[in-house]
Amino acid sequence: MWDFRALHIVKPVVALPPFRAFLLTVAIIVASSAIAFSLRSERGEVAGALIFVLGITLAGALSGLAAGVFAAMATFLLYNFYFAEPVLTFRLSTGSDIMPLIVFNLCALVAGVLAGRLKDRARAADAANARLSSLFETSRALQSALARRDMIATLEREALKAGIRVRVADTAEADHARFSPGEQDCIDQALARRDAYVRHEGLVGYCLEGGGSVVGVMLLSEADAARCEPAFLAALANLAALSIERAALSERVAVQTANARTEELKSVLLSSVSHDLRTPLATISASASSLLAYGDRLDGNVSCAMLTGIVEECDRLDRYTGNLLELTRIEAGQSGESWQILAVPDVISSVLRRVRARLGDRRVSRQDDDTELLVRADASLFELALSNVIENAALYSPNGSLVRIASRREGAICRIEIADEGMGVAPDELERIFERFYRGRGSSARRSGSGLGLAIAKGFVEALGGSIAASVPGIGARGTCFTIRVPLGKAT
Amino acid sequence: MTPHILLIDDEAALVAVLEPVLAAAGYHVTTAFAGASALAQAVRVAPDVILLDLGLPDMDGKDVITTLRSTIDTPIIVISARHQESEKIAALDEGADDYVDKPFEIGVLMARIRVALRRRPSEDGGLFRSGPLTIDFEKRGVQLEGHTLRLSPKEYALLVTLARSGGQVVTHKRLLAAGWAPNTADTQYLRVYIGLLRQKIEADPSDPRLLLTEPGVGYRLIVTEG
């Protein structure tokens, strides 16, 4: 780490005893004088003088060097006036009378210096303690911050609490608007020189080193820098570097998690696509090769049915190909670049228009608590996730039954519920139904699901930073309820 | 006696094609659209061959294989649009005998059905013949166009394992179990020994016609018909 000791120019100043220290000193002088006077008549002059010495030592010890010297001078005058011959004059009769003055002052000096040192130490210890606890507070506050921006704001706020105005610049996130031209110059110089610190127009800029590179610059005024111990500044800079590094790492982890999710989704899509394409191809290939090999042995009606089948399956292939194009668009939608603010009730309406044909005679009831329920998502991605879940509800519920779709705000989350009156799902299958190619035990041969719809919906909802879960029952005591949670978006 | 085929697939269009064609080819066909009914049919009709699609609506195809294998040893040919090697290996490990990828030509399916219906050579005797290749299990002799081949014990063990499943795929795992102690070998060894075998039995080892590779799954010793 950098060594900041060279920066330390101004020593901490010993503050003068405040008003209370002065009052205390006066009180000690008065008290010691009174005791000295009362003792002089009984115990003699020496006892009185010793009491004065005691008073001076106390004043020095309690209120510092200046108070001690003040007490010594005052006591000397009192002693000279009331005790030393000739009494009640300031005149010294002999040269030896100068002795008490010297002794008093020496006592005051020794006591005062000792007390002063003690005070300085105590004050330094207090200051160090305060810095330490502010460092601790800062590091604790930083733990809850995750984004780099939050991290820096927390750092600056906590430093301000400790009485130091610190600005931190993140090298990865050039936010020029935050800094004055002077500050920006200092940052640029610090980055250019990559030294421990640079001074520029009354500012000091510290390079924040993390993981072998400079991750940022910490700025503070020269006056603030001079007030703090070098070790404290080093620790603060270290903390700043560490937290920026940590934020950078957690951001990298987030990106990688998102990438991994994208990869998983891609493979789901790929197997979906290849499965969907091969199924009609299997019929076409089997029909055509059968007609070639067994055409003479097949009944005319059968041959005709096979040819019709080939035409129909070609049609199906064509539809899949159309969907493929749609899918590539959705692939692009995961990056977040195409994300926009969408009103959830509008999206549900548009999805319902699209899947109307597949809903058959099933009735749909809507309940949207908030028409301005907004999410930030890719439109086609979000629509496909919803339509897959709604189609699933239609697939596994009888004609004429009810499908209920509700949307509402739940804290910072948009919650969408799709419930049906279908056959429901066994409790031990509630999680497995989102797996690829898994189809519930209750599904019968007529259901034409590929076992991928819910897997794709789950992938898309998770790509939006949300979650999807199934629960039973759906409506009344029957069916299934799918709950989709997606983070709310803000209108821009 | 007409061989009986149980066809299990939920894809109605494909069943509508296969049913009449298999009938025209001289088989008796029973169909099932889901796992549960397939299991019931398998017990009821006692088929000679089962054609099984892995993507069934009610249960996973692999579970169907496991359940079938607990009661009967009828040959099972998997027909699937899932082409992942792991899926195929899992199905073969569960007890399936062979697989055909969708989409397929009817000729390929018919050939696989014929192989499945063929009587297996018995454990300690009998002959295996495929084109120029003859294996005499009793005498432990291998001949190519009448000339005796000299094979190492491992090569012979591999060839016999492939021949006993003549025409059908044999997984890496089974082949390794035939020639090596458990957990001591990997597919790298296998590749080397298959290469050695091809040197001896193939006319052109770089373009094998008898001993084929099933990428990622295993090997297949072709049985020439007629």
XYZ file of C-alpha atoms in Angstrom, chain A:
492
model
C 0.000 0.000 0.000
C 1.038 3.638 -0.400
C 2.939 5.436 2.366
C 1.236 8.679 3.309
C 3.586 9.750 6.100
C 5.467 12.262 3.971
C 2.267 14.214 3.625
C 2.019 14.894 7.304
C 3.084 18.536 7.591
C 1.286 20.239 10.465
C 1.529 18.711 13.918
C -1.624 18.661 15.976
C -1.797 21.978 17.936
C -2.215 21.827 21.725
C -5.302 23.873 22.396
C -5.206 26.527 25.167
C -7.032 25.662 28.357
C -10.575 26.798 27.897
C -12.460 29.061 30.264
C -13.313 26.295 32.687
C -9.627 25.406 33.064
C -8.950 29.054 33.956
C -11.707 29.048 36.588
C -10.361 25.813 38.046
C -6.864 27.325 38.278
C -8.188 30.426 40.082
C -10.142 28.213 42.472
C -7.035 26.156 43.230
C -5.005 29.331 43.887
C -7.668 30.721 46.233
C -8.045 27.427 48.082
C -4.313 26.830 48.464
C -3.840 30.430 49.641
C -6.566 30.021 52.240
C -5.117 26.753 53.556
C -1.592 28.189 53.495
C -2.721 31.192 55.572
C -4.565 29.052 58.108
C -1.585 26.702 58.441
C 1.071 29.406 58.690
C 0.027 30.524 62.208
C 0.173 26.956 63.579
C 2.709 25.045 61.444
C 4.965 27.819 60.260
C 5.975 29.390 56.959
C 7.392 26.235 55.324
C 4.084 24.349 55.646
C 2.309 27.268 53.955
C 4.871 27.330 51.149
C 4.436 23.558 50.580
C 0.678 23.998 50.308
C 1.333 26.622 47.615
C 3.614 24.138 45.774
C 0.862 21.524 45.992
C -1.646 24.002 44.547
C 0.665 24.871 41.626
C 1.314 21.193 40.858
C -2.434 20.476 40.922
C -3.204 23.427 38.645
C -0.491 22.329 36.201
C -1.593 18.714 36.271
C -5.283 19.454 35.829
C -5.213 22.362 33.373
C -1.917 22.159 31.528
C 1.300 24.099 31.241
C -0.149 27.582 30.723
C -2.411 27.266 33.781
C 0.492 25.930 35.837
C 2.714 28.868 34.945
C -0.163 31.265 35.613
C -0.732 29.652 39.022
C 3.012 29.804 39.794
C 3.169 33.533 39.037
C 0.011 34.318 41.013
C 1.103 32.199 43.980
C 4.546 33.786 43.925
C 2.980 37.247 44.139
C 0.685 36.160 46.979
C 3.541 34.478 48.787
C 5.763 37.482 48.332
C 3.030 39.849 49.520
C 1.677 37.940 52.496
C 4.432 35.548 53.593
C 7.876 36.764 52.713
C 9.492 39.486 54.822
C 8.674 42.308 54.579
C 5.057 41.169 54.713
C 2.410 43.015 52.675
C 4.935 44.340 50.172
C 6.223 43.010 46.868
C 9.720 43.976 47.727
C 12.234 41.202 48.314
C 14.388 41.735 51.394
C 17.068 39.231 50.534
C 18.374 37.488 47.456
C 17.326 34.124 48.926
C 13.676 35.202 48.657
C 13.981 34.681 44.933
C 14.165 30.892 45.687
C 10.396 30.303 46.162
C 9.789 32.016 42.833
C 12.208 29.676 41.055
C 10.894 26.558 42.853
C 7.268 27.507 42.217
C 7.947 28.036 38.549
C 9.951 24.824 38.200
C 7.119 22.862 39.850
C 4.597 24.534 37.598
C 6.743 23.807 34.560
C 7.265 20.117 35.352
C 3.630 19.510 36.313
C 2.376 21.511 33.367
C 4.560 19.758 30.810
C 3.628 16.354 32.211
C -0.044 17.233 32.274
C 0.180 18.752 28.813
C 1.752 15.598 27.468
C -0.881 13.496 29.127
C -3.604 15.672 27.682
C -2.066 15.502 24.220
C -1.871 11.748 24.460
C -5.424 11.489 25.671
C -6.630 13.801 22.935
C -4.649 11.865 20.322
C -6.057 8.619 21.662
C -9.581 10.074 21.490
C -8.991 11.246 17.943
C -7.530 7.899 16.942
C -10.505 6.196 18.534
C -12.905 8.434 16.664
C -11.118 7.742 13.363
C -11.103 4.060 14.090
C -14.791 3.988 14.838
C -15.486 6.095 11.766
C -13.483 3.623 9.678
C -15.455 0.817 11.259
C -18.751 2.606 10.604
C -17.660 3.241 7.031
C -16.723 -0.342 6.384
C -19.978 -1.511 7.944
C -21.988 0.912 5.838
C -20.088 -0.191 2.748
C -21.059 -3.805 3.288
C -24.666 -3.088 2.446
C -23.757 -1.197 -0.717
C -23.284 -3.346 -3.811
C -23.200 -1.055 -6.830
C -20.112 1.066 -7.363
C -22.132 4.256 -7.284
C -23.738 3.356 -3.924
C -20.364 2.346 -2.601
C -18.840 5.726 -3.405
C -21.810 7.674 -2.042
C -21.618 5.704 1.218
C -17.892 6.301 1.508
C -18.254 10.047 1.001
C -21.164 10.266 3.450
C -19.354 8.310 6.172
C -16.172 10.368 5.771
C -18.228 13.548 6.104
C -19.638 12.195 9.385
C -16.037 11.948 10.590
C -15.542 15.585 9.568
C -13.581 15.052 6.369
C -14.906 16.045 2.984
C -13.776 13.262 0.656
C -14.656 12.816 -3.017
C -14.006 9.509 -4.719
C -13.666 9.120 -8.482
C -14.132 5.691 -10.041
C -11.823 5.168 -13.018
C -14.221 2.726 -14.658
C -17.184 5.066 -14.417
C -16.140 8.517 -15.600
C -18.785 10.773 -14.087
C -17.358 14.136 -15.040
C -20.400 16.115 -13.998
C -19.753 15.318 -10.338
C -16.397 17.069 -10.243
C -15.342 20.689 -10.603
C -12.670 21.461 -13.235
C -10.073 21.781 -10.461
C -11.027 18.415 -9.004
C -11.033 16.832 -12.437
C -7.520 18.193 -13.073
C -6.336 16.686 -9.823
C -7.932 13.325 -10.720
C -6.330 13.377 -14.166
C -2.937 14.174 -12.681
C -3.241 11.423 -10.098
C -4.172 8.931 -12.800
C -1.404 10.131 -15.092
C 1.287 9.918 -12.438
C 0.015 6.832 -10.611
C 1.915 7.958 -7.521
C 0.676 7.500 -3.991
C -0.805 11.012 -4.106
C -0.601 14.294 -5.974
C -1.207 17.870 -4.831
C -3.013 20.239 -7.096
C -4.479 23.664 -6.268
C -5.116 22.966 -2.588
C -6.355 19.438 -3.250
C -4.712 16.119 -2.568
C -5.543 13.171 -4.797
C -4.757 9.658 -3.679
C -4.491 6.823 -6.168
C -6.660 3.897 -5.086
C -4.852 0.712 -5.968
C -6.690 -2.581 -6.263
C -5.815 -5.808 -7.981
C -2.681 -4.403 -9.588
C -4.359 -1.443 -11.251
C -5.619 1.974 -10.215
C -9.346 1.643 -9.604
C -10.011 5.244 -8.567
C -8.870 8.487 -7.006
C -9.750 9.825 -3.564
C -9.783 13.630 -3.311
C -9.648 15.823 -0.225
C -8.491 19.321 0.618
C -4.930 19.839 1.823
C -6.279 21.241 5.099
C -8.312 18.070 5.723
C -5.377 15.909 4.728
C -3.148 17.741 7.212
C -5.660 17.263 10.029
C -5.725 13.479 9.726
C -3.133 10.920 10.680
C -1.390 9.398 7.689
C -2.351 5.937 8.855
C -6.005 6.954 8.918
C -5.860 8.328 5.390
C -4.063 5.200 4.256
C -6.759 3.063 5.837
C -9.533 5.162 4.303
C -7.926 4.988 0.870
C -7.445 1.262 1.293
C -11.095 0.855 2.259
C -12.165 2.876 -0.768
C -9.971 0.804 -3.079
C -11.228 -2.449 -1.585
C -14.859 -1.471 -1.832
C -14.547 -0.299 -5.418
C -12.802 -3.549 -6.224
C -15.485 -5.533 -4.441
C -18.211 -3.674 -6.317
C -16.403 -4.312 -9.598
C -16.144 -8.006 -8.737
C -19.779 -8.348 -7.774
C -20.745 -6.578 -10.995
C -18.615 -9.034 -12.924
C -20.256 -11.942 -11.115
C -23.684 -10.534 -11.979
C -22.721 -10.292 -15.650
C -21.436 -13.862 -15.645
C -24.553 -15.162 -13.930
C -26.627 -13.404 -16.564
C -24.451 -14.909 -19.296
C -24.807 -18.376 -17.827
C -28.569 -17.905 -17.747
C -28.526 -16.772 -21.352
C -26.542 -19.854 -22.298
C -28.993 -22.107 -20.488
C -31.875 -20.370 -22.212
C -30.155 -20.712 -25.566
C -29.794 -24.442 -25.132
C -33.465 -24.722 -24.095
C -34.405 -22.799 -27.212
C -32.145 -24.855 -29.427
C -33.510 -28.161 -28.239
C -37.013 -26.751 -28.528
C -36.369 -25.650 -32.082
C -34.709 -28.867 -33.180
C -37.423 -30.956 -31.530
C -40.181 -28.875 -33.109
C -38.577 -29.086 -36.535
C -37.850 -32.802 -36.409
C -41.334 -33.875 -35.410
C -43.030 -32.866 -38.694
C -39.926 -33.874 -40.620
C -40.204 -37.379 -39.149
C -43.725 -37.736 -40.554
C -42.731 -36.292 -43.937
C -39.660 -38.512 -44.241
C -41.471 -41.655 -43.071
C -44.383 -40.988 -45.465
C -42.257 -40.224 -48.493
C -39.868 -43.150 -47.987
C -42.830 -45.477 -47.309
C -44.528 -44.390 -50.512
C -41.306 -45.085 -52.385
C -40.610 -48.470 -50.814
C -44.119 -49.831 -50.172
C -46.254 -47.731 -52.544
C -47.344 -50.777 -54.509
C -48.462 -52.640 -51.393
C -50.370 -49.738 -49.848
C -54.073 -49.118 -50.211
C -54.959 -46.113 -52.405
C -56.647 -44.342 -49.489
C -53.596 -44.847 -47.288
C -51.264 -43.442 -49.961
C -53.531 -40.454 -50.367
C -53.620 -39.885 -46.589
C -49.835 -40.000 -46.519
C -49.540 -37.410 -49.257
C -52.042 -35.198 -47.438
C -49.990 -35.716 -44.280
C -46.861 -34.571 -46.089
C -48.594 -31.368 -47.211
C -49.934 -30.696 -43.716
C -46.614 -31.325 -42.035
C -44.889 -29.012 -44.515
C -47.344 -26.360 -43.420
C -46.459 -27.013 -39.797
C -42.760 -26.737 -40.634
C -43.393 -23.401 -42.267
C -45.109 -22.115 -39.121
C -42.194 -23.257 -36.972
C -39.788 -21.469 -39.265
C -41.794 -18.293 -38.741
C -41.538 -18.778 -34.985
C -37.810 -19.262 -35.347
C -37.424 -15.758 -36.675
C -39.426 -14.533 -33.700
C -37.123 -16.459 -31.402
C -33.956 -14.859 -32.755
C -35.557 -11.528 -32.005
C -36.155 -12.697 -28.459
C -32.564 -13.907 -28.143
C -31.490 -10.338 -28.810
C -33.997 -9.174 -26.174
C -32.067 -10.701 -23.318
C -29.198 -8.278 -23.523
C -31.298 -5.542 -21.961
C -30.651 -3.160 -24.845
C -34.140 -3.553 -26.223
C -35.811 -3.333 -22.825
C -38.525 -0.769 -22.466
C -41.157 0.269 -19.991
C -44.291 -1.825 -20.493
C -47.706 -1.559 -18.847
C -48.490 -5.084 -17.655
C -52.289 -4.995 -18.267
C -51.640 -3.900 -21.872
C -49.199 -6.750 -22.408
C -51.694 -9.272 -20.987
C -54.385 -7.954 -23.359
C -52.085 -8.283 -26.342
C -51.049 -11.805 -25.332
C -54.712 -12.797 -24.949
C -55.433 -11.549 -28.469
C -52.605 -13.727 -29.765
C -53.576 -16.922 -27.958
C -57.352 -16.444 -28.330
C -57.626 -19.263 -30.890
C -55.868 -21.737 -28.632
C -58.047 -20.867 -25.638
C -61.082 -22.397 -27.365
C -64.235 -22.027 -25.264
C -62.369 -21.314 -22.070
C -63.528 -18.147 -20.330
C -60.944 -15.593 -19.266
C -61.449 -13.311 -16.271
C -59.131 -10.369 -15.717
C -58.306 -8.529 -12.546
C -55.774 -5.725 -12.884
C -55.449 -3.751 -9.650
C -53.290 -1.079 -11.221
C -53.585 -0.097 -14.874
C -50.234 1.698 -14.544
C -48.370 -1.380 -13.355
C -45.049 -0.971 -15.172
C -42.144 -3.330 -15.761
C -38.927 -2.881 -17.705
C -38.535 -5.730 -20.167
C -38.179 -6.730 -23.761
C -41.716 -6.696 -25.166
C -41.545 -9.906 -27.221
C -39.688 -11.790 -24.501
C -42.224 -10.841 -21.853
C -45.152 -11.610 -24.161
C -43.782 -15.030 -25.028
C -43.265 -15.906 -21.366
C -46.857 -14.912 -20.570
C -48.349 -16.621 -23.615
C -46.503 -19.857 -22.832
C -48.002 -19.911 -19.326
C -51.488 -18.998 -20.566
C -51.300 -21.627 -23.326
C -50.194 -24.149 -20.730
C -53.261 -23.290 -18.646
C -55.457 -23.796 -21.729
C -53.710 -27.055 -22.623
C -54.349 -28.666 -19.259
C -57.860 -27.456 -18.500
C -61.184 -28.537 -20.039
C -63.121 -26.499 -22.585
C -65.619 -24.134 -20.977
C -63.590 -23.780 -17.782
C -62.286 -20.526 -16.355
C -58.783 -19.053 -16.679
C -58.202 -16.184 -14.252
C -55.420 -13.662 -14.857
C -54.619 -11.130 -12.135
C -51.877 -8.513 -11.881
C -50.967 -6.360 -8.924
C -48.187 -4.454 -7.224
C -46.380 -6.226 -4.376
C -43.741 -3.875 -2.965
C -41.161 -3.335 -5.695
C -42.439 -6.406 -7.562
C -45.100 -6.856 -10.206
C -47.038 -10.030 -9.455
C -49.005 -11.793 -12.193
C -51.171 -14.804 -11.411
C -52.551 -17.183 -14.004
C -54.957 -19.702 -12.468
C -57.019 -22.404 -14.134
C -59.666 -24.997 -13.309
C -57.754 -27.808 -14.948
C -56.416 -31.084 -13.670
C -53.837 -29.456 -11.374
C -50.374 -30.718 -10.604
C -49.239 -33.196 -7.959
C -47.364 -31.379 -5.139
C -44.134 -33.257 -5.865
C -44.285 -32.138 -9.497
C -44.719 -28.400 -8.853
C -41.049 -27.707 -9.482
C -40.388 -30.417 -12.038
C -42.965 -29.079 -14.501
C -40.493 -26.270 -15.299
C -37.867 -28.773 -16.375
C -37.222 -29.339 -20.046
C -39.304 -32.093 -21.642
C -41.109 -32.761 -18.382
C -44.813 -33.201 -18.712
C -47.112 -33.753 -15.770
C -48.261 -37.289 -15.027
C -51.863 -36.257 -15.577
C -51.369 -35.088 -19.155
C -52.991 -37.331 -21.721
C -52.072 -38.240 -25.266
C -54.149 -35.467 -26.784
C -52.149 -32.655 -25.205
C -49.808 -31.482 -27.896
C -47.351 -29.799 -25.556
C -43.680 -30.254 -26.307
C -42.696 -30.154 -22.640
C -40.776 -26.943 -23.289
C -43.298 -24.110 -22.880
C -42.869 -23.693 -19.133
C -39.091 -24.187 -19.343
C -38.917 -21.359 -21.871
C -41.247 -19.179 -19.782
C -39.075 -19.756 -16.724
C -35.932 -18.912 -18.686
C -37.411 -15.688 -20.001
C -38.843 -14.573 -16.667
C -35.477 -15.213 -15.025
C -33.717 -13.320 -17.800
C -35.890 -10.364 -16.754
C -34.647 -10.774 -13.181
C -37.920 -12.315 -12.021
C -39.206 -15.688 -10.875
C -42.019 -18.089 -11.695
C -43.637 -20.683 -9.456
C -46.582 -23.057 -9.615
C -48.972 -23.807 -6.778
C -52.194 -25.733 -6.253
C -55.101 -25.279 -6.271
C -55.795 -22.740 -9.005
C -59.439 -21.687 -8.823
C -61.590 -23.071 -6.015
C -60.287 -26.521 -5.208
C -59.203 -27.303 -8.767
C -56.452 -26.492 -11.205
C -53.065 -24.843 -10.950
C -51.933 -21.291 -10.236
C -48.795 -19.879 -11.849
C -47.289 -16.836 -10.151
C -44.849 -14.663 -12.081
C -42.882 -12.005 -10.219
C -40.953 -9.369 -12.154
C -39.225 -6.260 -10.747
C -41.262 -3.085 -11.277
C -39.942 -0.515 -13.728
C -40.115 3.258 -13.390
C -41.745 5.455 -15.988
C -39.130 7.559 -17.744
